XYZ file of C-alpha atoms in Angstrom:
762
model
C -5.905 -20.195 -22.112
C -2.915 -20.249 -24.354
C -0.210 -22.745 -24.064
C 2.001 -22.286 -20.410
C 5.240 -21.458 -21.853
C 8.127 -18.876 -19.769
C 11.160 -17.147 -22.269
C 13.027 -14.111 -21.456
C 11.130 -11.461 -23.235
C 13.883 -9.583 -25.125
C 11.986 -6.064 -25.780
C 10.935 -2.800 -25.017
C 7.836 -1.889 -22.833
C 5.035 -0.463 -25.585
C 6.265 -0.745 -28.764
C 4.682 -3.091 -31.494
C 4.131 -5.694 -29.273
C 1.190 -3.224 -27.072
C -0.299 -2.827 -30.334
C -0.917 -6.124 -31.774
C -2.359 -6.856 -27.635
C -4.493 -4.468 -27.874
C -6.318 -5.403 -31.090
C -6.022 -8.660 -29.938
C -7.583 -7.822 -26.906
C -10.546 -5.542 -28.871
C -11.001 -8.754 -31.731
C -11.529 -11.298 -28.385
C -14.586 -8.956 -27.337
C -16.080 -9.163 -30.450
C -15.414 -5.610 -30.324
C -12.409 -4.831 -33.140
C -14.441 -1.854 -35.120
C -16.444 -0.793 -32.153
C -13.881 -0.769 -29.935
C -11.668 1.365 -31.985
C -13.831 3.861 -32.256
C -14.673 3.781 -28.529
C -11.082 4.394 -27.840
C -10.772 7.782 -30.194
C -13.358 8.785 -27.194
C -11.129 8.126 -24.180
C -9.871 11.085 -22.474
C -10.744 13.323 -24.841
C -13.052 16.455 -23.670
C -16.446 15.362 -24.129
C -15.402 11.793 -23.924
C -14.656 9.748 -21.264
C -12.268 9.078 -18.782
C -10.850 6.053 -18.711
C -11.681 3.305 -16.454
C -8.333 2.601 -15.777
C -5.725 3.806 -13.672
C -5.746 7.701 -12.607
C -2.840 9.107 -14.357
C -3.778 12.032 -15.158
C -3.671 13.434 -18.812
C -1.009 15.309 -21.230
C -3.380 16.416 -24.148
C -7.347 16.296 -23.898
C -7.344 17.356 -27.893
C -4.502 14.395 -28.463
C -6.357 11.764 -31.105
C -4.703 9.215 -28.979
C -4.759 9.365 -24.890
C -4.447 5.459 -23.865
C -2.487 3.152 -23.768
C -3.008 -0.321 -24.107
C -4.330 -1.225 -20.675
C -6.103 1.385 -21.181
C -7.700 -0.728 -23.981
C -8.064 -3.489 -22.275
C -9.758 -1.969 -19.484
C -12.164 -0.099 -22.375
C -12.323 -3.689 -24.494
C -13.543 -5.383 -21.100
C -15.955 -2.828 -20.481
C -17.515 -1.913 -23.944
C -17.265 -6.287 -24.963
C -20.351 -7.892 -26.584
C -20.561 -10.964 -24.453
C -23.860 -11.173 -22.075
C -23.552 -12.452 -18.501
C -27.963 -12.629 -18.742
C -29.280 -14.230 -15.863
C -29.906 -17.502 -17.708
C -25.977 -17.542 -17.963
C -25.428 -16.964 -15.022
C -28.116 -19.015 -13.475
C -26.951 -22.018 -15.723
C -24.393 -23.111 -12.673
C -25.034 -23.055 -8.636
C -23.431 -20.885 -7.236
C -20.944 -23.363 -5.754
C -19.815 -24.143 -9.115
C -19.245 -20.941 -10.250
C -16.991 -20.754 -6.874
C -14.902 -22.823 -8.778
C -14.513 -21.050 -11.739
C -11.097 -19.116 -12.043
C -11.654 -14.627 -11.452
C -10.544 -14.810 -15.525
C -13.717 -16.953 -16.273
C -15.840 -15.229 -13.758
C -15.352 -11.982 -15.251
C -14.831 -13.221 -19.269
C -18.686 -14.098 -18.939
C -19.554 -9.900 -20.157
C -21.542 -7.630 -18.790
C -24.332 -8.230 -16.465
C -27.370 -7.335 -18.356
C -30.467 -7.137 -14.917
C -30.763 -7.353 -11.097
C -30.086 -10.585 -9.811
C -30.805 -12.082 -6.168
C -29.567 -14.867 -4.195
C -32.219 -18.064 -4.783
C -30.895 -20.226 -1.476
C -33.200 -23.368 -2.534
C -31.673 -23.637 -5.438
C -28.056 -22.000 -5.245
C -28.608 -19.807 -7.718
C -28.527 -16.212 -8.741
C -32.144 -15.689 -10.802
C -33.419 -12.313 -12.043
C -35.386 -10.060 -9.980
C -36.750 -6.276 -10.787
C -35.434 -2.977 -9.547
C -38.290 -2.613 -7.351
C -37.829 -5.337 -5.182
C -33.905 -5.310 -5.210
C -34.672 -2.225 -3.141
C -37.054 -3.562 -1.182
C -35.090 -5.731 0.144
C -32.526 -3.419 0.839
C -34.374 -1.129 2.423
C -35.713 -4.282 4.523
C -32.871 -5.423 5.987
C -31.274 -1.994 6.776
C -34.295 -0.956 8.716
C -34.306 -4.171 10.079
C -30.770 -3.599 12.113
C -30.421 -2.928 15.605
C -28.434 0.001 14.467
C -26.859 1.648 11.356
C -23.046 0.899 12.808
C -23.954 -3.532 11.731
C -23.690 -2.218 8.046
C -21.002 -1.387 5.552
C -20.543 0.335 2.552
C -17.773 -0.435 0.523
C -16.241 1.953 -2.504
C -14.526 1.095 -5.831
C -12.254 3.975 -6.893
C -13.880 3.454 -10.246
C -17.182 5.480 -8.792
C -17.671 9.131 -10.139
C -17.633 11.879 -7.437
C -21.694 12.364 -8.100
C -22.332 8.792 -7.344
C -19.848 8.778 -4.290
C -21.159 12.549 -2.974
C -24.844 10.904 -3.185
C -23.354 7.550 -1.612
C -21.545 9.146 1.589
C -24.763 11.247 1.679
C -26.901 8.665 2.419
C -24.370 6.609 4.502
C -24.107 9.274 7.042
C -28.065 10.421 6.660
C -28.559 6.295 7.621
C -26.304 6.898 10.534
C -22.787 5.399 10.343
C -18.944 6.383 8.930
C -18.517 2.500 8.075
C -16.710 3.496 4.523
C -14.221 0.827 3.850
C -12.703 1.945 0.381
C -9.685 0.830 -1.867
C -7.897 3.510 -0.465
C -7.770 1.278 2.757
C -6.134 -1.086 0.748
C -3.257 0.652 -1.691
C -2.680 4.843 -0.871
C -4.156 5.236 2.903
C -0.079 5.224 4.620
C 0.118 8.057 1.809
C -2.367 10.179 3.253
C -1.543 9.358 6.599
C 1.835 10.430 6.048
C 1.460 13.277 4.170
C -1.109 15.151 6.155
C 0.542 15.859 9.073
C 3.706 16.393 7.791
C 2.529 19.107 4.916
C -0.944 19.573 5.434
C -2.610 17.895 2.218
C -2.748 14.128 1.686
C -2.263 14.698 -1.840
C 0.318 14.738 -4.612
C 1.732 18.175 -4.657
C 2.972 17.987 -8.677
C 1.278 18.094 -11.698
C 2.388 17.298 -15.391
C 3.496 20.566 -16.128
C 6.571 20.316 -13.006
C 7.664 16.725 -15.270
C 8.568 19.274 -17.860
C 11.026 21.260 -15.512
C 12.403 18.368 -13.578
C 15.770 17.841 -13.241
C 16.106 14.557 -11.155
C 12.926 12.021 -10.819
C 12.529 9.789 -8.301
C 10.338 6.721 -8.572
C 10.025 4.267 -5.753
C 7.884 0.917 -5.678
C 6.439 1.327 -8.705
C 6.309 -0.430 -12.238
C 4.567 1.933 -14.748
C 4.688 -0.125 -17.621
C 1.881 -2.617 -16.409
C 0.152 0.205 -13.333
C 0.227 3.469 -15.238
C 1.740 2.973 -18.804
C 1.046 6.606 -19.792
C 3.048 7.695 -17.179
C 6.399 6.217 -19.439
C 5.404 9.068 -22.094
C 6.464 11.441 -19.528
C 9.597 9.787 -18.292
C 10.791 9.089 -22.264
C 10.826 13.285 -22.423
C 12.454 13.534 -19.191
C 15.127 11.698 -20.263
C 15.263 12.776 -23.829
C 15.809 16.043 -22.176
C 18.883 15.089 -20.303
C 16.772 14.858 -16.716
C 17.939 11.789 -14.925
C 15.186 8.956 -13.365
C 16.586 6.632 -10.701
C 13.688 3.457 -10.284
C 14.510 2.193 -6.558
C 12.430 -1.299 -6.661
C 13.527 -5.184 -6.081
C 12.454 -6.630 -9.056
C 13.531 -5.756 -12.479
C 10.712 -4.446 -14.633
C 11.098 -3.997 -18.209
C 9.083 -0.786 -18.259
C 11.367 1.133 -15.979
C 14.355 0.354 -18.442
C 12.955 0.652 -21.876
C 10.090 2.220 -23.726
C 8.833 2.439 -27.735
C 6.331 4.748 -27.787
C 3.693 3.561 -30.034
C 2.723 6.956 -31.221
C 6.056 7.644 -32.071
C 6.448 6.994 -35.735
C 10.505 6.913 -36.004
C 10.833 4.385 -32.955
C 7.952 2.206 -34.384
C 9.170 2.152 -37.772
C 13.089 1.512 -36.526
C 12.307 -0.891 -34.130
C 14.261 1.560 -31.424
C 12.984 2.455 -28.127
C 14.310 4.914 -25.573
C 15.726 4.285 -22.161
C 13.885 5.609 -19.245
C 16.216 5.113 -15.978
C 19.347 6.751 -15.352
C 19.764 4.945 -12.298
C 18.562 1.317 -11.142
C 18.632 0.644 -7.280
C 17.501 -2.779 -6.573
C 17.057 -2.817 -2.297
C 15.392 -6.032 -1.096
C 11.668 -5.932 -0.095
C 11.130 -4.058 2.747
C 14.761 -1.514 2.237
C 12.971 1.418 1.379
C 12.968 3.268 4.621
C 16.527 2.183 5.446
C 17.564 3.305 2.218
C 15.968 6.634 2.351
C 17.408 6.970 5.540
C 21.439 6.406 4.165
C 20.097 9.434 1.273
C 18.638 12.155 4.162
C 21.735 11.506 5.981
C 24.460 11.855 3.307
C 22.423 15.101 1.860
C 23.123 16.176 5.765
C 26.653 15.064 5.737
C 27.152 16.969 2.114
C 25.757 20.409 3.566
C 23.246 19.993 0.199
C 20.403 21.589 2.536
C 18.414 24.622 1.409
C 18.934 26.360 4.951
C 16.110 29.259 4.009
C 13.551 26.566 3.390
C 13.969 24.821 6.300
C 14.333 27.784 8.720
C 11.303 29.458 6.994
C 8.727 26.959 6.241
C 9.992 23.905 8.541
C 9.953 22.583 12.108
C 11.686 19.004 13.129
C 14.915 19.698 11.727
C 16.983 19.443 14.636
C 15.323 16.039 15.883
C 16.072 14.039 11.999
C 19.183 15.356 12.432
C 19.843 13.792 15.755
C 18.132 10.457 15.323
C 20.473 9.977 12.021
C 23.530 11.177 13.691
C 22.191 8.188 16.063
C 22.506 5.323 13.811
C 25.143 4.444 12.405
C 26.060 3.556 9.056
C 27.016 0.003 9.450
C 23.555 -0.455 10.628
C 21.288 1.718 8.200
C 23.461 0.162 4.881
C 22.864 -3.194 6.378
C 19.040 -2.651 6.163
C 18.921 -1.262 3.261
C 20.613 -4.499 1.518
C 22.908 -1.216 -0.875
C 26.878 -0.764 -0.643
C 27.648 2.352 0.452
C 28.754 3.739 -2.960
C 25.332 3.578 -3.976
C 24.194 5.515 -1.292
C 27.052 8.257 -2.106
C 26.253 7.990 -5.979
C 22.782 8.939 -5.537
C 22.824 11.764 -2.853
C 25.440 13.315 -5.021
C 22.719 13.270 -7.939
C 20.101 15.072 -5.782
C 22.120 16.826 -3.953
C 23.083 18.720 -7.935
C 19.546 18.932 -8.348
C 18.027 22.071 -8.613
C 14.099 20.224 -8.815
C 12.941 16.875 -7.597
C 10.011 14.505 -7.782
C 9.755 11.518 -6.081
C 7.014 9.252 -7.113
C 5.980 6.289 -5.118
C 3.173 3.593 -5.736
C 2.008 0.390 -3.862
C 5.263 -0.969 -3.513
C 5.942 1.305 -0.673
C 2.413 1.572 0.924
C 1.248 -1.812 1.741
C 4.578 -2.364 4.315
C 4.635 -2.211 8.105
C 6.467 1.144 8.348
C 4.771 2.796 5.131
C 3.819 5.508 6.912
C 7.189 5.744 8.750
C 8.839 5.272 4.440
C 6.334 8.038 2.660
C 7.548 10.498 5.851
C 11.346 9.574 4.959
C 10.517 10.692 0.947
C 9.013 13.843 2.820
C 11.962 14.418 4.684
C 14.431 13.779 1.773
C 12.538 16.652 -0.846
C 12.429 18.900 2.559
C 15.965 19.099 3.421
C 16.633 20.449 -0.102
C 13.477 22.755 -0.386
C 11.823 20.007 -3.368
C 8.162 21.503 -2.583
C 5.854 24.145 -3.943
C 8.287 24.869 -6.445
C 8.271 24.741 -9.909
C 9.466 21.165 -11.145
C 9.721 19.547 -8.230
C 7.614 17.682 -5.315
C 5.888 14.869 -3.811
C 4.057 12.456 -6.420
C 2.175 9.494 -4.861
C 0.695 8.187 -8.237
C -2.601 6.220 -7.270
C -4.217 3.387 -9.152
C -8.113 3.204 -10.049
C -9.225 6.612 -11.663
C -11.108 8.191 -9.430
C -10.369 6.805 -5.796
C -8.539 10.041 -5.112
C -12.295 11.637 -6.052
C -14.072 9.628 -3.855
C -11.953 10.498 -0.918
C -12.595 14.090 -1.531
C -16.207 13.317 -2.049
C -16.467 11.862 1.439
C -15.672 8.714 1.179
C -14.066 8.038 4.330
C -14.362 6.497 7.582
C -12.732 8.887 9.482
C -13.903 11.676 7.996
C -12.634 16.101 9.390
C -15.287 17.413 11.725
C -15.631 20.708 8.985
C -16.831 18.143 6.124
C -19.372 17.192 8.806
C -20.597 19.875 9.733
C -20.771 21.247 5.952
C -22.675 18.232 4.944
C -25.046 18.457 8.117
C -25.882 22.514 7.923
C -26.229 21.781 3.721
C -28.836 18.596 4.236
C -30.382 19.787 7.529
C -29.484 16.562 9.694
C -27.020 16.227 12.311
C -24.192 13.642 11.210
C -22.556 11.074 12.871
C -19.454 11.723 14.677
C -17.588 8.672 15.733
C -15.195 7.177 12.968
C -16.028 4.188 11.008
C -14.693 0.892 9.846
C -11.607 0.468 7.704
C -11.468 -2.707 5.277
C -9.835 -4.275 7.944
C -12.219 -3.630 10.511
C -15.216 -4.457 8.303
C -13.946 -8.029 8.036
C -12.970 -8.466 11.679
C -16.820 -6.966 12.170
C -18.452 -9.194 9.978
C -16.887 -11.851 11.609
C -17.681 -10.931 14.863
C -21.251 -10.733 14.131
C -21.136 -7.282 13.807
C -21.760 -6.159 10.682
C -24.877 -7.861 9.060
C -25.354 -6.283 6.139
C -22.742 -5.090 3.523
C -22.799 -2.863 0.655
C -20.315 -2.528 -2.011
C -20.211 0.535 -4.665
C -18.519 -1.065 -7.857
C -15.180 -3.362 -6.816
C -14.733 -6.853 -5.854
C -14.020 -7.442 -2.531
C -13.649 -10.988 -1.824
C -10.976 -10.787 -4.024
C -8.817 -8.085 -3.139
C -8.580 -8.105 0.320
C -6.323 -9.568 2.824
C -7.150 -13.161 4.030
C -8.811 -14.435 1.832
C -10.273 -17.610 4.138
C -10.963 -15.356 6.860
C -12.680 -12.558 4.148
C -14.811 -14.841 2.368
C -15.837 -16.515 6.176
C -16.959 -12.957 7.409
C -18.813 -12.069 3.745
C -20.548 -15.214 4.353
C -21.764 -14.703 7.638
C -23.931 -11.668 6.659
C -27.438 -11.161 6.228
C -27.030 -9.663 3.136
C -24.314 -8.995 0.843
C -25.255 -5.983 -2.447
C -23.150 -5.887 -5.340
C -23.241 -2.747 -7.922
C -21.132 -3.820 -10.824
C -20.772 -4.151 -14.643
C -19.515 -7.689 -14.834
C -20.111 -10.583 -12.896
C -16.709 -11.502 -10.317
C -15.941 -13.786 -7.573
C -17.411 -11.241 -4.817
C -20.826 -12.285 -6.460
C -20.148 -15.854 -5.605
C -19.558 -15.667 -1.965
C -22.256 -14.225 -0.154
C -24.662 -13.947 2.339
C -27.945 -15.399 3.457
C -29.555 -13.178 1.164
C -27.791 -11.693 -2.026
C -28.114 -8.728 -4.731
C -25.736 -8.189 -8.249
C -27.219 -4.850 -9.312
C -26.013 -3.950 -12.656
C -25.430 -0.085 -13.610
C -23.487 1.714 -16.414
C -20.268 1.941 -17.705
C -17.901 4.681 -18.209
C -18.399 4.316 -21.995
C -21.724 4.180 -22.069
C -24.314 6.917 -22.405
C -26.171 8.018 -19.493
C -29.572 9.795 -19.856
C -31.279 10.797 -17.006
C -34.687 12.959 -16.777
C -32.963 16.132 -17.706
C -31.375 14.176 -20.988
C -27.831 12.896 -21.107
C -25.484 13.238 -18.222
C -21.675 13.586 -17.927
C -19.816 12.359 -14.160
C -16.622 14.081 -13.119
C -13.683 12.177 -11.934
C -10.434 13.700 -10.005
C -6.802 11.985 -11.129
C -3.678 11.630 -9.310
C -2.671 15.322 -9.332
C -6.036 16.681 -8.186
C -7.263 17.646 -11.642
C -11.086 17.506 -11.590
C -13.071 16.496 -14.973
C -15.401 15.615 -17.280
C -16.949 12.328 -18.523
C -19.437 11.107 -21.098
C -19.702 7.866 -22.979
C -20.513 7.474 -26.113
C -21.712 3.636 -26.586
C -26.066 2.370 -25.975
C -25.845 1.049 -22.979
C -25.287 -2.887 -22.583
C -28.567 -3.622 -21.606
C -31.959 -1.419 -20.833
C -32.250 -2.400 -18.174
C -28.980 -0.699 -16.290
C -29.300 2.061 -14.071
C -26.677 4.280 -13.487
C -24.486 4.294 -10.275
C -26.000 7.683 -8.884
C -29.573 6.401 -9.950
C -29.055 3.193 -7.930
C -27.660 5.245 -4.855
C -30.303 7.713 -4.845
C -33.165 4.718 -5.559
C -31.541 2.709 -2.365
C -31.507 5.765 -0.719
C -35.115 6.437 -1.026
C -36.836 3.251 -0.013
C -34.355 3.100 2.514
C -34.767 6.877 4.340
C -38.929 7.858 3.700
C -38.425 10.670 5.877
C -35.562 11.816 4.353
C -36.050 15.357 3.277
C -33.480 15.296 0.077
C -34.812 15.075 -3.096
C -32.988 12.012 -4.246
C -34.456 11.028 -7.168
C -34.212 14.451 -8.509
C -30.851 14.928 -7.301
C -30.370 11.756 -9.373
C -32.378 13.213 -12.646
C -29.912 16.020 -13.174
C -26.008 15.548 -12.209
C -25.540 19.316 -12.609
C -27.595 19.456 -9.104
C -25.583 17.057 -7.347
C -22.764 19.062 -8.531
C -24.261 22.485 -6.743
C -24.677 20.640 -3.794
C -20.952 19.204 -3.718
C -20.063 22.985 -4.021
C -22.192 23.893 -1.269
C -20.481 21.288 1.102
C -16.547 21.118 -0.233
C -15.371 25.344 -0.759
C -12.460 24.370 -3.143
C -15.368 23.260 -5.835
C -17.132 26.662 -5.516
C -18.683 27.601 -8.692
C -18.202 23.548 -10.237
C -20.324 23.125 -13.102
C -18.641 26.423 -14.720
C -14.834 25.408 -13.746
C -15.612 21.745 -14.750
C -17.327 23.087 -18.166
C -13.488 24.581 -19.670
C -11.899 22.210 -21.617
C -10.077 20.005 -19.321
C -11.495 20.761 -15.995
C -9.599 22.361 -13.656
C -7.664 21.606 -10.786
C -8.363 21.852 -7.263
C -6.039 23.761 -4.561
C -3.268 21.906 -3.080
C -1.858 24.269 -0.041
C 1.303 22.494 -0.132
C 2.399 23.401 -3.439
C 1.918 26.956 -2.485
C 3.721 26.075 0.931
C 1.139 27.187 2.966
C 1.603 24.151 5.649
C -2.087 23.415 7.074
C -0.087 21.622 10.066
C -0.550 21.576 13.817
C 2.340 23.953 14.004
C 1.558 25.748 10.553
C 4.630 24.590 9.089
C 6.352 21.698 7.106
C 7.052 19.120 9.820
C 10.240 16.793 9.420
C 9.399 13.758 11.156
C 11.417 10.856 11.650
C 11.481 7.361 13.951
C 14.314 4.772 14.453
C 14.484 1.577 12.148
C 12.509 -0.935 13.964
C 14.040 -3.175 16.169
C 12.541 -6.352 14.466
C 10.178 -6.776 10.879
C 8.060 -9.618 10.005
C 10.557 -11.409 8.305
C 12.984 -11.575 10.884
C 10.777 -13.050 13.773
C 9.573 -15.280 11.788
C 12.645 -16.375 10.926
C 13.651 -16.245 14.500
C 10.617 -18.420 15.293
C 11.297 -20.989 12.313
C 15.149 -21.312 12.853
C 14.647 -24.683 10.842
C 13.606 -23.505 7.570
C 14.661 -20.462 4.740
C 12.082 -17.701 5.415
C 11.805 -15.536 2.007
C 10.472 -11.920 1.833
C 7.197 -12.229 -0.688
C 5.489 -9.185 -2.289
C 2.757 -9.737 -4.486
C 2.727 -7.766 -7.907
C 0.032 -7.715 -10.921
C 0.367 -8.974 -13.995
C 0.490 -7.179 -16.925
C -2.588 -9.269 -18.264
C -4.106 -7.714 -14.683
C -5.929 -4.699 -13.755
C -6.065 -4.735 -9.952
C -8.138 -7.503 -9.773
C -9.298 -7.931 -13.345
C -7.740 -10.311 -15.382
C -7.617 -10.006 -19.006
C -5.401 -13.179 -19.870
C -2.740 -15.248 -18.886
C 0.029 -13.662 -20.274
C 2.890 -11.304 -18.490
C 4.688 -10.065 -21.338
C 7.224 -8.249 -19.775
C 8.268 -10.906 -17.562
C 8.355 -13.668 -20.344
C 5.209 -15.878 -18.995
C 2.758 -16.868 -21.415
C -0.486 -18.968 -20.288
C 0.009 -19.093 -16.412
C -0.539 -16.980 -13.496
C 0.197 -19.280 -10.737
C 4.009 -18.596 -11.296
C 6.967 -17.674 -8.164
C 9.679 -15.158 -9.621
C 13.005 -15.916 -7.299
C 16.738 -15.092 -7.925
C 18.148 -18.591 -9.320
C 20.887 -19.232 -6.792
C 18.049 -18.981 -4.517
C 16.396 -21.987 -5.865
C 20.153 -23.696 -6.295
C 20.426 -23.427 -2.090
C 16.764 -24.441 -1.906
C 17.210 -27.601 -3.696
C 14.783 -26.375 -6.252
C 14.897 -26.599 -10.251
C 13.242 -24.572 -12.576
C 9.625 -24.779 -13.367
C 9.375 -26.846 -10.327
C 6.140 -26.872 -8.262
C 6.316 -25.221 -4.521
C 3.759 -24.431 -1.644
C 3.847 -21.413 -0.257
C 3.237 -20.904 3.381
C 3.266 -17.472 5.424
C 4.564 -17.138 8.495
C 3.008 -14.780 10.678
C 4.331 -14.328 14.599
C 1.014 -12.792 16.334
C 1.875 -10.478 19.868
C 1.792 -13.172 21.746
C 4.045 -14.789 19.817
C 2.257 -17.372 17.942
C 3.067 -18.361 14.965
C 0.373 -18.722 12.094
C 0.626 -20.313 9.076
C -1.550 -19.789 5.655
C -1.220 -21.550 2.517
C -1.155 -20.944 -1.551
C -1.198 -24.216 -3.445
C 0.844 -24.679 -6.462
C 3.448 -22.106 -7.366
C 5.594 -22.321 -10.907
C 9.293 -21.505 -9.774
C 11.074 -18.927 -12.302
C 14.159 -17.767 -12.138
C 14.362 -13.867 -12.434
C 16.005 -10.921 -11.621
C 15.487 -10.243 -7.940
C 17.583 -9.536 -4.726
C 18.085 -12.695 -2.921
C 15.801 -13.474 -0.480
C 12.793 -12.178 -2.081
C 10.203 -13.929 -3.958
C 7.175 -12.460 -5.897
C 4.064 -13.822 -6.893
C 0.625 -12.419 -8.514
C -2.295 -11.269 -6.337
C -5.334 -12.152 -5.711
C -3.774 -15.693 -6.168
C -1.304 -14.758 -3.012
C -3.991 -13.076 -1.135
C -4.913 -15.980 1.124
C -0.944 -15.384 2.880
C -1.525 -12.280 3.677
C -2.747 -11.981 7.986
C -5.662 -9.863 8.961
C -3.412 -8.542 11.298
C -0.919 -7.492 9.437
C -1.018 -4.001 8.441
C 0.587 -0.805 8.590
C 1.187 1.186 11.305
C -1.009 4.232 11.814
C -2.547 3.644 8.282
C -4.060 -0.169 8.434
C -3.157 -0.872 4.597
C -2.637 -4.920 4.711
C 1.005 -5.642 4.126
C 0.990 -7.329 0.496
C 4.088 -6.407 -0.322
C 6.015 -8.102 2.862
C 5.197 -11.676 4.098
C 7.229 -14.025 5.128
C 7.187 -17.129 3.300
C 8.660 -20.753 2.827
C 8.841 -22.568 0.117
C 7.562 -26.412 0.097
C 8.307 -28.552 -2.923
C 5.548 -30.257 -4.682
C 5.704 -33.959 -5.299
C 4.632 -33.689 -8.992
C 6.320 -33.725 -12.487
C 8.139 -29.881 -12.938
C 6.543 -27.908 -15.814
């Protein structure tokens, strides 16, 4: 770890600092030359899809289709470091539990299957045959299939995800907790009943035509850096960008494109946001209501679109009319002048895109908030026309594709009908467990086997102590992974870690070298093929791991598991037989750049109960989690904590301890807070504090959770709000605090108090 230092970052996002960081990460992983060669194949027609975010590729023929954080993801996977059985067995799991998340993943690539040995409290090498036999025994010994849960990470390919859901449904359950449950579940829950699709309605081409772009609750500079290139082009042609975010983020202010020779030579940069609205955490729903109310007052409506394509408009107007401006503005935390300015911009825009990220989705009212974004677009007919639409920006590179493939605890009946007909069995119909439900079931002793296809469940989930207890009560935990992580040291009575091929690696099966497919945030499906030799001769591909697990567990299954895993084209043929939008899958995906799945909302075909796009609205909540906590603890100041990523991080993977754009070096346990709030609390800059979260249960009890020792850092954030990195703060998120309807943990709106520690400041 580098020396701890906090300073003010003066430069733009991107630029020379991004290039320096990229080179540094390749060097640290011992792959300076190999890494550079590998990156030339990232997001190319004949290359691999970046294992980072799901932002689409502008041009698959461009030499450079990667960003700084994509470099970090590729460097982490293509690393020269190896986590051999001997390296892992050098410590007990009790000792590994004391290691940081960074230290665990820094061990490098896993090389052989590992099985937990309780006598020594260590992982030891095992064979693939023994591993699959153990999984089969434990699954077959369960009293019922619903006592197992099957997690899926967003990096799992379409082919692996399809086989996985088929195996699990033939086993007899719909218990599919997945990373969507923790991030963009509210987007689908909000959009499906209102516009008929749970995905974004725009393409990259629409960004070239948009006159105005809203960016709600999103920090693309760290989470989707390639998006900055699109936003930069939008501003350069004179369009407007309105960023709505509590924290002032450098990536939403200025960007220096590392591929722009003039900017790099002159030290220049381009502005991103034309307008920046800093709402207090949780103020988005009220702010969007303000915008809708003002747009209606201005008469800036597409009345022909509303009459022909929508229903519920009068109800929305009545609900907004019944809410006084003072109440809306107070909840939004912005002056009326700001609302008027942004509403006027929108009223004059012929083509508008609304983007949003997890700053919108991880709140109790996230579904209502997203439906208000949709309302705003519908008022002016801004869905289903060039340069306009809804754009939820997904995280991991195939999280959207996994849901398309059937990784869902609540699958549509039509999908189950087609799946059963194609494979000759009756799929389970009862809805299964999502992520929160799985943790609750493990704690109750109702889930005994937990199998994870990638990811880091123990680190990514809320209520860390409860999640860990649940995993430790399982009879068997199984993790398919490329690298060692926190979930592997929080284990059941029996435990397996199964190493798989990564995106950058050549995948050779019985019929030769294979390609997998992925779906990006804008419903583009394309091929991905690695170019590096596997990190170990003992690695299996994800499809083969699923196939062998299924063949061992379901000996009477008529599915030709191993044959399918030996030729991924055969898997794609079966996908096409089950999912109509994938007709001609193999032929269509072979085209450069792949193909786009049909999006009915972008065609103004509304697959809803009414057959129209539906305005949805509800009054502002009478109470918030913050107001409830403050009422229960009148003697202390209650802040609202939002969890964030550092710039050296992707989801739970920590690449380093720096957060360049926020001026943090060598430290992760930091608390960003307004300078005046520090003063009013009697705290000093650089003082250590403990965070205590307050959760008021439905019965009125107050639950407290603690995360210790965070360094106070003054930052441009609204008063009453604080921010800190996850997963360090996941322990503060109650298991019982989640989004209405969608059940996504409320990681972006946690009531907390601050307790000064009796130790010297930094």
